[in-house]
Short mmCIF file of C-alpha atoms in Angstrom, two decimals:
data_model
loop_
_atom_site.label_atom_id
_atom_site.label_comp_id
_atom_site.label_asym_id
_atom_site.label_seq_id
_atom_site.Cartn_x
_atom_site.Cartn_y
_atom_site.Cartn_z
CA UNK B 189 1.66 11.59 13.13
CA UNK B 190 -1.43 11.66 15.05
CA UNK B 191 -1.39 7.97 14.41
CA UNK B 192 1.85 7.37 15.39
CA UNK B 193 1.60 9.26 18.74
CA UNK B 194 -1.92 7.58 19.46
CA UNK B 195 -0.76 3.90 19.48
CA UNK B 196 2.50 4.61 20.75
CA UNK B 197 4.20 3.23 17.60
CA UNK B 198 7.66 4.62 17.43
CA UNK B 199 9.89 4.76 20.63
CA UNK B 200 13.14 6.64 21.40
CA UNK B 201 15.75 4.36 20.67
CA UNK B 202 13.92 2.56 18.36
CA UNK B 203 15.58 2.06 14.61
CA UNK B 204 12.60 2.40 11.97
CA UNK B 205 13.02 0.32 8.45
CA UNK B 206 10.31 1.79 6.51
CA UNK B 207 9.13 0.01 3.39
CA UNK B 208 9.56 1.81 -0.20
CA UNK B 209 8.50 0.07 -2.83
CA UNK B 210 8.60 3.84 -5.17
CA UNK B 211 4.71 3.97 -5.44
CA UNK B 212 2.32 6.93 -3.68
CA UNK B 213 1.71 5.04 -0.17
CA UNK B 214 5.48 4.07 0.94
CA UNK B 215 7.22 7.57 -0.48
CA UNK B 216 3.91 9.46 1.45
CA UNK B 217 4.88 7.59 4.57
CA UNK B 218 8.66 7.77 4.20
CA UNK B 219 8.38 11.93 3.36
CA UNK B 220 6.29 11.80 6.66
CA UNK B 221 8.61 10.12 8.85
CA UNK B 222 11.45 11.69 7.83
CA UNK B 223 10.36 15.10 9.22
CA UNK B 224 8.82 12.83 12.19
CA UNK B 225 11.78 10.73 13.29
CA UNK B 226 14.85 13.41 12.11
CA UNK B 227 12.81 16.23 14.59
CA UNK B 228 12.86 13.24 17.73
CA UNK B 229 16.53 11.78 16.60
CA UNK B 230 15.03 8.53 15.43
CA UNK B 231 17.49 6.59 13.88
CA UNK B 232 15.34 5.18 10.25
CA UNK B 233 16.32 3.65 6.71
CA UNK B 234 14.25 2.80 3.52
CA UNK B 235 13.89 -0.86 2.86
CA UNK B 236 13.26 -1.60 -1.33
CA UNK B 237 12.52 -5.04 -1.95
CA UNK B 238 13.57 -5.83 -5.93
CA UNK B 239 11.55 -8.51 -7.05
CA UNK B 240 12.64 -8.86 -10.63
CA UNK B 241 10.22 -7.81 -12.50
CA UNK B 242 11.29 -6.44 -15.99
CA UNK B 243 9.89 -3.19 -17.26
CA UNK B 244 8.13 -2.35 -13.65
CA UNK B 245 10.87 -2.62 -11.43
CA UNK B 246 13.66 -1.12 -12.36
CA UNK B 247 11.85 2.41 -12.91
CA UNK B 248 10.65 2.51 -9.46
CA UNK B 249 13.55 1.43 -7.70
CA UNK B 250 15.17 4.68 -9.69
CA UNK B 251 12.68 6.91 -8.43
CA UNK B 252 13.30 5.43 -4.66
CA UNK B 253 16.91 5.68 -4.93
CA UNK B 254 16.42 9.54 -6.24
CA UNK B 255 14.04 10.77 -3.64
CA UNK B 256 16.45 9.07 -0.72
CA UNK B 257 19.60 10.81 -2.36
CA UNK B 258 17.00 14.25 -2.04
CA UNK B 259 16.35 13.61 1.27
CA UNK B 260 19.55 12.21 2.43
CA UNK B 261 17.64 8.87 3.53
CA UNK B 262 19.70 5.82 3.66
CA UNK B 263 18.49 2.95 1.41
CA UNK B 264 19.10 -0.75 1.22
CA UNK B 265 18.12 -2.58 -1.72
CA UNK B 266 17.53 -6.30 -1.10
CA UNK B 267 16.38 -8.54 -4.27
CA UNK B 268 15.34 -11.84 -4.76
CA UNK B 269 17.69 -12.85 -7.02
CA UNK B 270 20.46 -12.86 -4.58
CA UNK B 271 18.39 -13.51 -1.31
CA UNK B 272 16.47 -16.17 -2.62
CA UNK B 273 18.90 -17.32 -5.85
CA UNK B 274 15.58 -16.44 -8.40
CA UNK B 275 13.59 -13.66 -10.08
CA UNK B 276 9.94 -13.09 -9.29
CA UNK B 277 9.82 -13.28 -13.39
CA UNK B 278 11.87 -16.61 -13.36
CA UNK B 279 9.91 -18.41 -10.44
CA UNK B 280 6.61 -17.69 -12.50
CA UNK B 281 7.82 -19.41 -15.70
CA UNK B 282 7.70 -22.50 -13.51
CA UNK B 283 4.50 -22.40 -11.41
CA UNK B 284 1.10 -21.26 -12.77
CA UNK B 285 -0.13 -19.22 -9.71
CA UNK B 286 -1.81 -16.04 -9.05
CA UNK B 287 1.29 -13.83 -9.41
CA UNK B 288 0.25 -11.94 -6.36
CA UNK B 289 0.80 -15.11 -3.99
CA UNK B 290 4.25 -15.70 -4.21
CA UNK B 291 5.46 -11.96 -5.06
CA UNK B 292 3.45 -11.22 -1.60
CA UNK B 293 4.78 -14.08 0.43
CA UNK B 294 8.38 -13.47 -0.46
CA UNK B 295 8.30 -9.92 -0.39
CA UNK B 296 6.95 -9.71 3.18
CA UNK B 297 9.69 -12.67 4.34
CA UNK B 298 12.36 -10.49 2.91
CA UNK B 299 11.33 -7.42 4.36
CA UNK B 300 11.40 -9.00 7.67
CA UNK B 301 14.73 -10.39 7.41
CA UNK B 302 15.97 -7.24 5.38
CA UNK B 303 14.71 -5.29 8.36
CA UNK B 304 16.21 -6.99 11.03
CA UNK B 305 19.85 -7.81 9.06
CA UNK B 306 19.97 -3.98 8.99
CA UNK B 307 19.11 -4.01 12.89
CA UNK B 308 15.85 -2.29 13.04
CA UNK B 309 12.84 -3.03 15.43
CA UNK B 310 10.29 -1.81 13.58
CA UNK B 311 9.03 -1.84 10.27
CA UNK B 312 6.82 0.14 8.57
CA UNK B 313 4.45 0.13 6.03
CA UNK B 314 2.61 2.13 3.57
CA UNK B 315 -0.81 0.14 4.13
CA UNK B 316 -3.99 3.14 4.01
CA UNK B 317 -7.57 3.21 4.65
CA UNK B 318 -8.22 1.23 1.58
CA UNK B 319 -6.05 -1.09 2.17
CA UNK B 320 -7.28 -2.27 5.86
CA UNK B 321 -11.12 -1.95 4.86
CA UNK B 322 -10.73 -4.08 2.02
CA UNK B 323 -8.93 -6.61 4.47
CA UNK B 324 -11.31 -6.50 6.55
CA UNK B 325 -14.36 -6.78 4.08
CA UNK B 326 -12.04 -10.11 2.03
CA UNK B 327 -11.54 -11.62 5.44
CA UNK B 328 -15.43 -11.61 6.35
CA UNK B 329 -16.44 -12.46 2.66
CA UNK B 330 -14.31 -15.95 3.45
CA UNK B 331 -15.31 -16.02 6.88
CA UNK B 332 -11.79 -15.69 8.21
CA UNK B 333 -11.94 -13.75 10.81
CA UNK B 334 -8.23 -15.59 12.15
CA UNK B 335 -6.78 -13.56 9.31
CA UNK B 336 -8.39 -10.58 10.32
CA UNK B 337 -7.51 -10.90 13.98
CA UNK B 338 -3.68 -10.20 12.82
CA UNK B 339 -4.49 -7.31 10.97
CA UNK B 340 -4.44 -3.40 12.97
CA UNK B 341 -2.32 -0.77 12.62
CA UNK B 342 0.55 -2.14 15.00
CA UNK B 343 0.73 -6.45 14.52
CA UNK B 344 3.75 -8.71 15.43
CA UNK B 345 4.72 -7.71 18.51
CA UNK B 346 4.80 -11.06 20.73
CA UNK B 347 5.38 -13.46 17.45
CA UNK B 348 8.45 -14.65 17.01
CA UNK B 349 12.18 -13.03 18.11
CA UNK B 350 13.00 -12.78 14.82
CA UNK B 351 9.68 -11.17 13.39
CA UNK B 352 10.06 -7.39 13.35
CA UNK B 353 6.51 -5.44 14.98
CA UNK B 354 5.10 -4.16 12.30
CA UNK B 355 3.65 -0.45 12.27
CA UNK B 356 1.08 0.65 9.59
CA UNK B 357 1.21 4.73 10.05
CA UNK B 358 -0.92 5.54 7.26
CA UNK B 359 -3.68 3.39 8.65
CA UNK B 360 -6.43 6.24 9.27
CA UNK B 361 -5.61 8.15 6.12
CA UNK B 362 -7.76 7.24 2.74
CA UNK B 363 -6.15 6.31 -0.42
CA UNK B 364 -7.30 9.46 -1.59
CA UNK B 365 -5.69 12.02 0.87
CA UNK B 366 -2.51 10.15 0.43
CA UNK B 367 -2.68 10.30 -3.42
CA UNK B 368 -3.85 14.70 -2.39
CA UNK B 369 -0.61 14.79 0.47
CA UNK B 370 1.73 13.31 -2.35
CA UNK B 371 0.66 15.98 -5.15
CA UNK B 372 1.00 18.60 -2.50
CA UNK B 373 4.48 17.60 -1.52
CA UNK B 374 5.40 17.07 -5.14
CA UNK B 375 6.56 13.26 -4.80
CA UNK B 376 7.92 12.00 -8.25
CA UNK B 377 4.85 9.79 -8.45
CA UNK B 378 3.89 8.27 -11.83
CA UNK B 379 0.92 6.25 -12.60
CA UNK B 380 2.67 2.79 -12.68
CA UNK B 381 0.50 -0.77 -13.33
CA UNK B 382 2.63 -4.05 -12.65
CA UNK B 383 2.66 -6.07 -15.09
CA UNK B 384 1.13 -9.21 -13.32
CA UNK B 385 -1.60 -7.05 -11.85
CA UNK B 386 -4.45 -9.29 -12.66
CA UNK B 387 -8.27 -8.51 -11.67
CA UNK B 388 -7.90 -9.98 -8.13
CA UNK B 389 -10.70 -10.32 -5.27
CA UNK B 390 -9.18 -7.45 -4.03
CA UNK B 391 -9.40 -5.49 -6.42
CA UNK B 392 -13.40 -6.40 -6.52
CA UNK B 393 -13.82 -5.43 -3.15
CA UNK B 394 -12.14 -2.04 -3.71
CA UNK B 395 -14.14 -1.51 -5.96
CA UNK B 396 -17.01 -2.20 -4.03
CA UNK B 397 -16.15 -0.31 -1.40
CA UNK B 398 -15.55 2.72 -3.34
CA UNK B 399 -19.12 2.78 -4.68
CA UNK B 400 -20.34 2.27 -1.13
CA UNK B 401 -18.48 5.08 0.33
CA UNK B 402 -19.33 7.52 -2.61
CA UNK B 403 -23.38 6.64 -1.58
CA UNK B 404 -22.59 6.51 1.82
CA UNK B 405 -19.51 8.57 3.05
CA UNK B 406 -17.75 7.44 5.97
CA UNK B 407 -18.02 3.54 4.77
CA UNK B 408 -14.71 2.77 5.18
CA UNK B 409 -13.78 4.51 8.06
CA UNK B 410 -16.71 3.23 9.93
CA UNK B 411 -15.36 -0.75 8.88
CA UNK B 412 -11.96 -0.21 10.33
CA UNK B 413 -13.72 2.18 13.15
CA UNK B 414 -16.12 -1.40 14.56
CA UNK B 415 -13.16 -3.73 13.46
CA UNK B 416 -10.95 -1.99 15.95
CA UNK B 417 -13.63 -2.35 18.41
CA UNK B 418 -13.72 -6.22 17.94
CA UNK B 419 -10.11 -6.16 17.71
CA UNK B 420 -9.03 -7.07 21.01
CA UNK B 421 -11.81 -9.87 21.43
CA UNK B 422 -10.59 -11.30 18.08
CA UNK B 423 -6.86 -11.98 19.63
CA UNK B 424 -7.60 -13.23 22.63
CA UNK B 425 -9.83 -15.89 20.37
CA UNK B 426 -7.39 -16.49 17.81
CA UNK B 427 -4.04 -16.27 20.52
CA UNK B 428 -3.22 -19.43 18.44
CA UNK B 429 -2.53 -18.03 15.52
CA UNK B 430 -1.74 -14.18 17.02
CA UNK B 431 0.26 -15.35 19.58
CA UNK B 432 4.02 -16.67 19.92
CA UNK B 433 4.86 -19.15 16.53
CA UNK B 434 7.36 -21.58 15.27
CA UNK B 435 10.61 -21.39 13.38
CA UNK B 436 10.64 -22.83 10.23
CA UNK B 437 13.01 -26.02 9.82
CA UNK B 438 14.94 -25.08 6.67
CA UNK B 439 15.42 -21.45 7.10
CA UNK B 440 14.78 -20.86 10.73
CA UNK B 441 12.20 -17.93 9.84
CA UNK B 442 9.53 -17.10 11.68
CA UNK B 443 6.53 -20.03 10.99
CA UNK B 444 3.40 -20.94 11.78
CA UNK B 445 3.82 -24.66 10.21
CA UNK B 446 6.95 -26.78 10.25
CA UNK B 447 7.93 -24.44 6.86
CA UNK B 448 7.29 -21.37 6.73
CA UNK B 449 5.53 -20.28 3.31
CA UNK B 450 8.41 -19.48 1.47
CA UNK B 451 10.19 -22.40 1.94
CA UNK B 452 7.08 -24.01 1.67
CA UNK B 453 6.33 -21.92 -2.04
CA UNK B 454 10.23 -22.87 -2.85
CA UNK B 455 10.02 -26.87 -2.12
CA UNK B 456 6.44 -27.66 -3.82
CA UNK B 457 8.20 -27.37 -7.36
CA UNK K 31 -17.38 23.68 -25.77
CA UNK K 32 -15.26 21.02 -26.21
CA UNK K 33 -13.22 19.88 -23.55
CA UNK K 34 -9.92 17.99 -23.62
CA UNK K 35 -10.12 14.83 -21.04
CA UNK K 36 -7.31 12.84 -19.97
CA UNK K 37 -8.03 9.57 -17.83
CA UNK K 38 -4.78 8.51 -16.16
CA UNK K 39 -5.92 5.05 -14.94
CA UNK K 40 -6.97 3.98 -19.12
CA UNK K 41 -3.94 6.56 -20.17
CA UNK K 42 -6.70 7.76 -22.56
CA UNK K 43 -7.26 11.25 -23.77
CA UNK K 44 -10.63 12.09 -25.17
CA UNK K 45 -12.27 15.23 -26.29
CA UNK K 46 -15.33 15.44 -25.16
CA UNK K 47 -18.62 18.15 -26.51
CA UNK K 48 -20.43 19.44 -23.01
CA UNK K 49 -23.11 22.06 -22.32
CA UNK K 50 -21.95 25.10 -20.76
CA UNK K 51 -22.17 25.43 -17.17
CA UNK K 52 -21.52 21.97 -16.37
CA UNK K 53 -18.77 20.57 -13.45
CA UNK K 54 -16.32 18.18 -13.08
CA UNK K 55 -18.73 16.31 -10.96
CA UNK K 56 -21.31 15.94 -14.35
CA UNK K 57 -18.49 14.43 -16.37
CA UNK K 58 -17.42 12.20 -14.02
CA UNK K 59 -21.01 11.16 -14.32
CA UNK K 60 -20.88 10.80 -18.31
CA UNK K 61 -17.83 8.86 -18.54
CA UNK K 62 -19.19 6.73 -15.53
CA UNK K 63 -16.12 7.41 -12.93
CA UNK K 64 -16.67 7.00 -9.45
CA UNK K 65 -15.19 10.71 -7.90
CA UNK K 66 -13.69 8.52 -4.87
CA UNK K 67 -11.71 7.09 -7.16
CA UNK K 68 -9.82 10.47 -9.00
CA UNK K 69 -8.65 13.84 -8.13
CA UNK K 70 -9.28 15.87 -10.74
CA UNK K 71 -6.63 18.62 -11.91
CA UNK K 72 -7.83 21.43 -14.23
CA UNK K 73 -5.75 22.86 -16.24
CA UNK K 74 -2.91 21.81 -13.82
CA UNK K 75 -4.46 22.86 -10.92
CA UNK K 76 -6.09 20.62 -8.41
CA UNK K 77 -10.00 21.48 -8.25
CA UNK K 78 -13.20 20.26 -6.46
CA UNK K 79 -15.61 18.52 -8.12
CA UNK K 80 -18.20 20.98 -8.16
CA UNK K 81 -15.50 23.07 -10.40
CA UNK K 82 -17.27 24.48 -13.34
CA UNK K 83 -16.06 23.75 -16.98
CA UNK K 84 -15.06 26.45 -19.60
CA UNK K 85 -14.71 25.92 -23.69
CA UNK K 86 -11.00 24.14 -24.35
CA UNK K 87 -10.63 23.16 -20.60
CA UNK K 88 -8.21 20.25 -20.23
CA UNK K 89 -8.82 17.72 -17.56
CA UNK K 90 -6.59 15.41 -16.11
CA UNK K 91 -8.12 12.72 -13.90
CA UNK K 92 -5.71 11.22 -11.54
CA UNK K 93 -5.65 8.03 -10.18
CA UNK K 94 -5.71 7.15 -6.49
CA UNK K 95 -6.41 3.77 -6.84
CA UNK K 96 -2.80 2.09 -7.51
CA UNK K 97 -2.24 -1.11 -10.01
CA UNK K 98 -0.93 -3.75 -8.12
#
């Protein structure tokens, strides 16, 4: 909340689509804005993106649609099967990739559009500590530092009229404390791998990080702590790719190209 | 004593022989688990690390690190 109040995230009159994908992060943040948003008369939904993807998906999207019922959230359920006309399952029988790529890249474009169909101007997102650190540390490893300059805890603002600001309220909180705040507050939470989960660079760096902030606590905190710091510099530098962007040709998205990735994923079959 | 582990992230179970007087923290050590990385939950309560171990203790080791 602290978070929230800090960098001014949430406004009166704003309408909040918060991202639930059923794991820890997104049912932490969407218990927290509940009491948040209901106490200020903040008008907010819960955004589930289906992907397709047997014998992960269904099970989660149960234990969103429970804990909204509980809590008398609204919920809209968008899949890519009838947004996009495939299954994440079906679109990877046909293209060797990294799963991660194009269940990432659609997701994101579907939460964007499934945010502002449902007329909200905001989004948020269950994105931690962890998450932003490793960002952070992946971006540097490449030495893409464009990349990092669109990451923070409030990013989209100026884009595009059709790109929802996004709002990242966990941002400050560890992996950790989430996982402790979810056991406190008794969230239906079960251990849950997906399927395609393969050993990713990401999942390196974690890794990495973790045994760095074990033998030096703080590690992570003090990453995001200097990145903010650079932050602002890092904008102004990359305004090209920070700043106001294109609308993709086929679908009229948001793009930074002539096609935005999605289309662009779609057409290189 | 013998105590009853159960690693959430492996979904393995695994009962291990420790000396007496030894914590959460020296197991985490033996089975090579980075504490940043688990909570642990004793008996179905959520403990420190620094939580001592009794004879037929079970031990659940959470995950915090989500799969994908």
């Amino acid at each position: 909340m602290k978070t929230i109040r800090q960098y001014a995230m949430i406004k009166k009159g704003d309408i909040v689509a918060s991202a639930l994908s059923g794991g820890k992060d997104s049912m932490s943040l969407l218990l927290i804005l509940n009491n948040f948003l209901r106490e200020r008369n903040i008008e907010f939904f819960a955004l589930t993106i289906d992907e397709g993807i047997e014998g992960y998906r269904d099970s989660t999207i149960e234990d969103a649609t429970t804990f909204c019922k509980k809590h008398d959230i609204p919920l809209k359920i968008i899949s890519f099967q009838k947004t996009l006309g495939f299954t994440l399952d079906a679109f990877l029988k046909k293209k060797k990739m990294n799963p991660c790529t194009p269940c990432g890249t659609f997701r994101r474009y579907l939460l964007n559009k499934g945010a502002r169909d449902f007329k909200a101007t905001k989004l948020a997102t269950g994105h931690n500590l962890d998450d932003e650190a490793q960002s952070i540390f992946m971006n540097q490893i490449k030495g893409n530092l464009a990349l990092s300059a669109k990451l923070g805890p409030i990013t989209g603002i100026l884009m595009h009229k059709r790109f929802i600001p996004r709002i990242k309220p966990l941002y400050f909180m560890t992996e950790k404390e989430v996982t402790i705040y979810s056991l406190v507050k008794q969230l239906p939470i079960k251990y849950n791998e997906c399927p395609n989960f393969v050993d990713t660079f990401r999942e390196n760096v974690g890794r990495t990080l973790n045994d760095l902030e074990q033998k030096y606590p703080g590690t992570k905190q003090g990453i995001v702590n200097a990145f903010l710091e650079l932050l602002p510099e890092l904008r102004k530098k990359y305004q090209r790719t920070t700043g106001e962007i294109g609308t993709c040709k086929k679908c009229q998205e948001p793009a930074a190209k002539d096609l935005c990735k999605v289309c662009e994923l779609i057409s290189s079959e | 004593m013998k105590i009853n582990v159960f690693i959430e992230r492996k979904n393995e179970n695994a009962l291990l022989e420790m000396k007496e007087g030894t914590s959460i923290k020296d197991l985490l050590a033996l089975l090579e688990i980075n504490p940043v990385t688990i909570i642990p939950v004793k008996n179905g309560e959520v403990v420190i690390e620094d939580a001592k171990l009794k004879d037929k203790d079970t031990i659940k080791l959470m995950s915090v690190v989500s799969g994908g």
